[in-house]
């Protein structure tokens, strides 16, 4: 089974919502199952792109959320279930930790399932839109990224690629171009932001090593000068 999370802000721009719906339809044809959260905006845009309800895992913070009835495709995880206990530990990644109301906690808990599911098979990637363009790697999450940021943090912890459509690298792509890019990266086992971070660290490491060698040479020269002055 292949899963991905399609999530994002309630304030996602209309043009991006269209891309999300078209992307969901394409990914369904490639055998992917959508995980989402049932909210207005990005979540709904992804959901309406999927025609086969067997290809939907919509996680609800409570029964009736946004008019959704609990069913095989619209899942509510009760707080006394073993699945909930597993997800509860993920709250440590949230800036407020465990210090939140039950309703807020349940909103954050569902973000865990968007990344992990109830079968603990990680989503292959995340497609989203947030105002801050966060991906959890090169662009950290912030308050402006809303509840979606919790799923992004969980994704980054598990090395799941995040394609935030606010990011200029993806904002101008068509749905087909976006899906082709994602599937090519999966085929090549590429997470673009891990590569970017690793490359940056590599060049930084080379720079630091070069600087250390230069400082070593300067210390040697200073020692020679001191010896010459001592014997003069």
Tab-separated table of C-alpha atoms in Angstrom:
chain	number	residue	atom	x	y	z
A	1	UNK	CA	0.000	0.000	0.000
A	2	UNK	CA	1.238	3.494	-0.886
A	3	UNK	CA	0.202	6.528	1.134
A	4	UNK	CA	0.729	10.271	1.060
A	5	UNK	CA	-0.625	13.172	3.095
A	6	UNK	CA	-2.483	15.987	1.355
A	7	UNK	CA	-3.004	18.779	3.871
A	8	UNK	CA	-2.631	22.500	4.415
A	9	UNK	CA	-4.076	25.824	5.410
A	10	UNK	CA	-7.734	26.762	5.289
A	11	UNK	CA	-6.516	29.921	3.527
A	12	UNK	CA	-4.805	28.106	0.640
A	13	UNK	CA	-5.181	30.188	-2.568
A	14	UNK	CA	-7.820	29.057	-5.048
A	15	UNK	CA	-5.300	28.317	-7.823
A	16	UNK	CA	-3.361	26.051	-5.453
A	17	UNK	CA	-6.546	24.282	-4.372
A	18	UNK	CA	-7.106	23.359	-8.022
A	19	UNK	CA	-3.581	21.918	-8.246
A	20	UNK	CA	-4.241	19.891	-5.099
A	21	UNK	CA	-7.470	18.415	-6.459
A	22	UNK	CA	-5.842	17.512	-9.789
A	23	UNK	CA	-2.786	16.051	-8.002
A	24	UNK	CA	-5.024	13.881	-5.798
A	25	UNK	CA	-6.777	12.543	-8.887
A	26	UNK	CA	-3.460	11.726	-10.575
A	27	UNK	CA	-2.037	10.069	-7.468
A	28	UNK	CA	-5.160	7.968	-7.094
A	29	UNK	CA	-4.614	6.681	-10.643
A	30	UNK	CA	-1.073	5.712	-9.592
A	31	UNK	CA	-2.414	3.693	-6.665
A	32	UNK	CA	-1.781	6.135	-3.806
A	33	UNK	CA	-4.073	6.429	-0.792
A	34	UNK	CA	-4.734	9.939	0.509
A	35	UNK	CA	-4.351	10.744	4.196
A	36	UNK	CA	-5.845	14.057	5.244
A	37	UNK	CA	-7.698	15.860	8.020
A	38	UNK	CA	-11.131	16.807	6.723
A	39	UNK	CA	-10.748	20.571	7.241
A	40	UNK	CA	-11.942	23.314	4.911
A	41	UNK	CA	-9.445	24.491	2.311
A	42	UNK	CA	-6.498	22.294	1.354
A	43	UNK	CA	-7.803	19.115	3.037
A	44	UNK	CA	-11.113	19.335	1.190
A	45	UNK	CA	-9.396	20.118	-2.124
A	46	UNK	CA	-7.388	16.899	-1.919
A	47	UNK	CA	-10.362	14.864	-0.771
A	48	UNK	CA	-12.666	15.864	-3.649
A	49	UNK	CA	-9.981	14.785	-6.113
A	50	UNK	CA	-10.324	11.151	-4.978
A	51	UNK	CA	-13.230	9.231	-6.496
A	52	UNK	CA	-12.740	5.834	-4.816
A	53	UNK	CA	-13.536	6.171	-1.100
A	54	UNK	CA	-11.345	3.120	-0.451
A	55	UNK	CA	-8.409	5.384	-1.372
A	56	UNK	CA	-9.245	7.820	1.461
A	57	UNK	CA	-7.997	7.933	5.056
A	58	UNK	CA	-9.492	11.122	6.513
A	59	UNK	CA	-8.598	11.464	10.202
A	60	UNK	CA	-11.112	13.421	12.288
A	61	UNK	CA	-10.362	15.141	15.615
A	62	UNK	CA	-13.921	14.329	16.726
A	63	UNK	CA	-17.052	12.738	15.192
A	64	UNK	CA	-18.974	15.192	13.014
A	65	UNK	CA	-15.962	17.458	12.434
A	66	UNK	CA	-16.713	19.771	9.507
A	67	UNK	CA	-19.866	17.751	8.801
A	68	UNK	CA	-18.065	14.416	8.337
A	69	UNK	CA	-19.636	11.182	9.540
A	70	UNK	CA	-17.320	8.504	10.934
A	71	UNK	CA	-16.933	5.691	8.384
A	72	UNK	CA	-14.310	3.416	6.841
A	73	UNK	CA	-12.852	6.403	4.990
A	74	UNK	CA	-13.408	9.024	7.734
A	75	UNK	CA	-11.681	7.782	10.833
A	76	UNK	CA	-11.963	8.940	14.431
A	77	UNK	CA	-9.393	7.653	16.915
A	78	UNK	CA	-10.857	7.518	20.424
A	79	UNK	CA	-8.551	8.735	23.182
A	80	UNK	CA	-8.657	5.394	25.021
A	81	UNK	CA	-7.430	3.375	22.034
A	82	UNK	CA	-3.926	1.977	21.633
A	83	UNK	CA	-3.520	4.016	18.437
A	84	UNK	CA	-4.161	7.233	20.370
A	85	UNK	CA	-1.511	6.367	22.944
A	86	UNK	CA	1.066	5.900	20.199
A	87	UNK	CA	0.159	9.264	18.676
A	88	UNK	CA	0.138	11.048	22.045
A	89	UNK	CA	3.915	10.780	22.314
A	90	UNK	CA	4.311	12.831	19.123
A	91	UNK	CA	3.044	15.916	20.985
A	92	UNK	CA	6.564	16.355	22.321
A	93	UNK	CA	7.414	17.791	18.883
A	94	UNK	CA	4.871	20.592	19.317
A	95	UNK	CA	6.105	23.940	20.762
A	96	UNK	CA	3.475	23.661	23.508
A	97	UNK	CA	4.259	20.023	24.160
A	98	UNK	CA	1.576	18.338	26.234
A	99	UNK	CA	0.320	21.657	27.616
A	100	UNK	CA	-2.858	22.033	25.558
A	101	UNK	CA	-6.594	21.484	25.876
A	102	UNK	CA	-8.162	18.170	24.905
A	103	UNK	CA	-9.740	19.636	21.752
A	104	UNK	CA	-6.433	21.159	20.595
A	105	UNK	CA	-4.611	17.962	21.481
A	106	UNK	CA	-6.973	15.920	19.325
A	107	UNK	CA	-6.431	18.301	16.406
A	108	UNK	CA	-2.681	17.710	16.747
A	109	UNK	CA	-3.092	13.968	17.292
A	110	UNK	CA	-4.742	13.565	13.879
A	111	UNK	CA	-1.611	15.108	12.321
A	112	UNK	CA	0.332	12.120	13.597
A	113	UNK	CA	-1.968	9.772	11.699
A	114	UNK	CA	-1.596	11.797	8.507
A	115	UNK	CA	2.085	10.834	8.594
A	116	UNK	CA	1.875	7.368	10.218
A	117	UNK	CA	-1.637	6.096	9.605
A	118	UNK	CA	-3.068	3.536	12.000
A	119	UNK	CA	-1.053	0.795	10.309
A	120	UNK	CA	2.247	2.591	11.059
A	121	UNK	CA	3.177	2.647	7.373
A	122	UNK	CA	4.767	6.050	6.847
A	123	UNK	CA	3.356	8.347	4.207
A	124	UNK	CA	5.732	8.450	1.239
A	125	UNK	CA	5.530	12.249	1.042
A	126	UNK	CA	3.527	15.282	2.125
A	127	UNK	CA	1.929	17.805	-0.235
A	128	UNK	CA	0.719	20.959	1.482
A	129	UNK	CA	0.417	24.736	1.426
A	130	UNK	CA	1.180	26.941	4.407
A	131	UNK	CA	1.804	30.710	4.557
A	132	UNK	CA	5.372	30.204	5.769
A	133	UNK	CA	6.322	27.632	3.085
A	134	UNK	CA	7.717	25.374	5.826
A	135	UNK	CA	9.146	21.964	4.984
A	136	UNK	CA	10.724	21.098	8.344
A	137	UNK	CA	14.192	20.895	6.807
A	138	UNK	CA	15.598	23.997	5.093
A	139	UNK	CA	12.561	26.077	6.094
A	140	UNK	CA	11.500	25.467	9.719
A	141	UNK	CA	7.903	25.621	10.875
A	142	UNK	CA	6.508	28.729	12.520
A	143	UNK	CA	3.300	29.940	14.139
A	144	UNK	CA	2.098	31.160	10.721
A	145	UNK	CA	2.038	27.585	9.404
A	146	UNK	CA	-0.837	26.650	11.711
A	147	UNK	CA	-1.769	23.084	12.633
A	148	UNK	CA	-0.193	21.722	9.451
A	149	UNK	CA	3.193	22.493	10.985
A	150	UNK	CA	2.806	19.570	13.417
A	151	UNK	CA	2.534	17.083	10.560
A	152	UNK	CA	5.521	18.783	8.887
A	153	UNK	CA	7.592	18.364	12.072
A	154	UNK	CA	6.611	14.695	12.295
A	155	UNK	CA	7.491	14.244	8.619
A	156	UNK	CA	10.919	15.824	9.080
A	157	UNK	CA	11.609	13.607	12.098
A	158	UNK	CA	10.919	10.573	9.880
A	159	UNK	CA	12.710	11.898	6.761
A	160	UNK	CA	9.448	12.146	4.820
A	161	UNK	CA	9.744	14.643	1.921
A	162	UNK	CA	7.521	17.715	2.228
A	163	UNK	CA	6.380	19.530	-0.916
A	164	UNK	CA	4.992	22.847	0.279
A	165	UNK	CA	3.305	24.506	-2.687
A	166	UNK	CA	4.090	27.962	-1.281
A	167	UNK	CA	7.760	27.157	-1.949
A	168	UNK	CA	8.891	28.850	-5.217
A	169	UNK	CA	10.361	25.530	-6.366
A	170	UNK	CA	6.845	24.084	-6.625
A	171	UNK	CA	4.441	27.034	-6.748
A	172	UNK	CA	4.512	27.380	-10.557
A	173	UNK	CA	4.250	23.655	-11.379
A	174	UNK	CA	1.171	22.098	-12.916
A	175	UNK	CA	-0.368	19.110	-11.156
A	176	UNK	CA	1.198	16.731	-13.668
A	177	UNK	CA	4.627	18.352	-13.316
A	178	UNK	CA	4.376	18.204	-9.537
A	179	UNK	CA	3.349	14.548	-9.461
A	180	UNK	CA	6.018	13.606	-12.014
A	181	UNK	CA	8.677	15.345	-9.904
A	182	UNK	CA	7.550	13.614	-6.718
A	183	UNK	CA	7.401	10.163	-8.292
A	184	UNK	CA	10.809	10.650	-9.964
A	185	UNK	CA	12.283	11.601	-6.583
A	186	UNK	CA	10.732	8.512	-4.986
A	187	UNK	CA	12.131	6.317	-7.730
A	188	UNK	CA	15.581	7.822	-7.144
A	189	UNK	CA	15.149	7.754	-3.337
A	190	UNK	CA	15.613	11.518	-3.158
A	191	UNK	CA	14.418	13.903	-0.484
A	192	UNK	CA	15.271	17.288	-2.050
A	193	UNK	CA	15.574	19.116	1.253
A	194	UNK	CA	17.829	16.537	2.888
A	195	UNK	CA	20.120	16.783	-0.150
A	196	UNK	CA	20.087	20.564	0.110
A	197	UNK	CA	20.889	20.434	3.811
A	198	UNK	CA	23.598	17.798	3.336
A	199	UNK	CA	25.204	19.745	0.491
A	200	UNK	CA	25.193	22.912	2.575
A	201	UNK	CA	26.799	21.057	5.480
A	202	UNK	CA	29.408	19.569	3.140
A	203	UNK	CA	30.519	22.942	1.816
A	204	UNK	CA	30.458	24.407	5.301
A	205	UNK	CA	32.594	21.522	6.524
A	206	UNK	CA	35.124	22.082	3.740
A	207	UNK	CA	35.251	25.779	4.579
A	208	UNK	CA	35.799	25.088	8.289
A	209	UNK	CA	38.562	22.559	7.543
A	210	UNK	CA	40.278	25.049	5.246
A	211	UNK	CA	40.000	27.714	7.955
A	212	UNK	CA	41.453	25.332	10.566
A	213	UNK	CA	44.419	24.526	8.308
A	214	UNK	CA	45.049	28.213	7.750
A	215	UNK	CA	44.952	28.901	11.495
A	216	UNK	CA	47.345	25.994	12.090
A	217	UNK	CA	49.801	27.465	9.580
A	218	UNK	CA	49.532	30.870	11.256
A	219	UNK	CA	50.250	29.305	14.656
A	220	UNK	CA	53.316	27.537	13.267
A	221	UNK	CA	54.600	30.821	11.789
A	222	UNK	CA	54.030	32.605	15.107
A	223	UNK	CA	55.984	29.887	16.932
A	224	UNK	CA	58.876	30.323	14.474
A	225	UNK	CA	58.832	34.082	15.008
A	226	UNK	CA	58.919	33.613	18.771
A	227	UNK	CA	61.860	31.210	18.503
A	228	UNK	CA	63.773	33.605	16.251
A	229	UNK	CA	63.152	36.527	18.631
A	230	UNK	CA	64.221	34.380	21.606
A	231	UNK	CA	67.580	33.485	19.974
A	232	UNK	CA	68.243	36.999	18.655
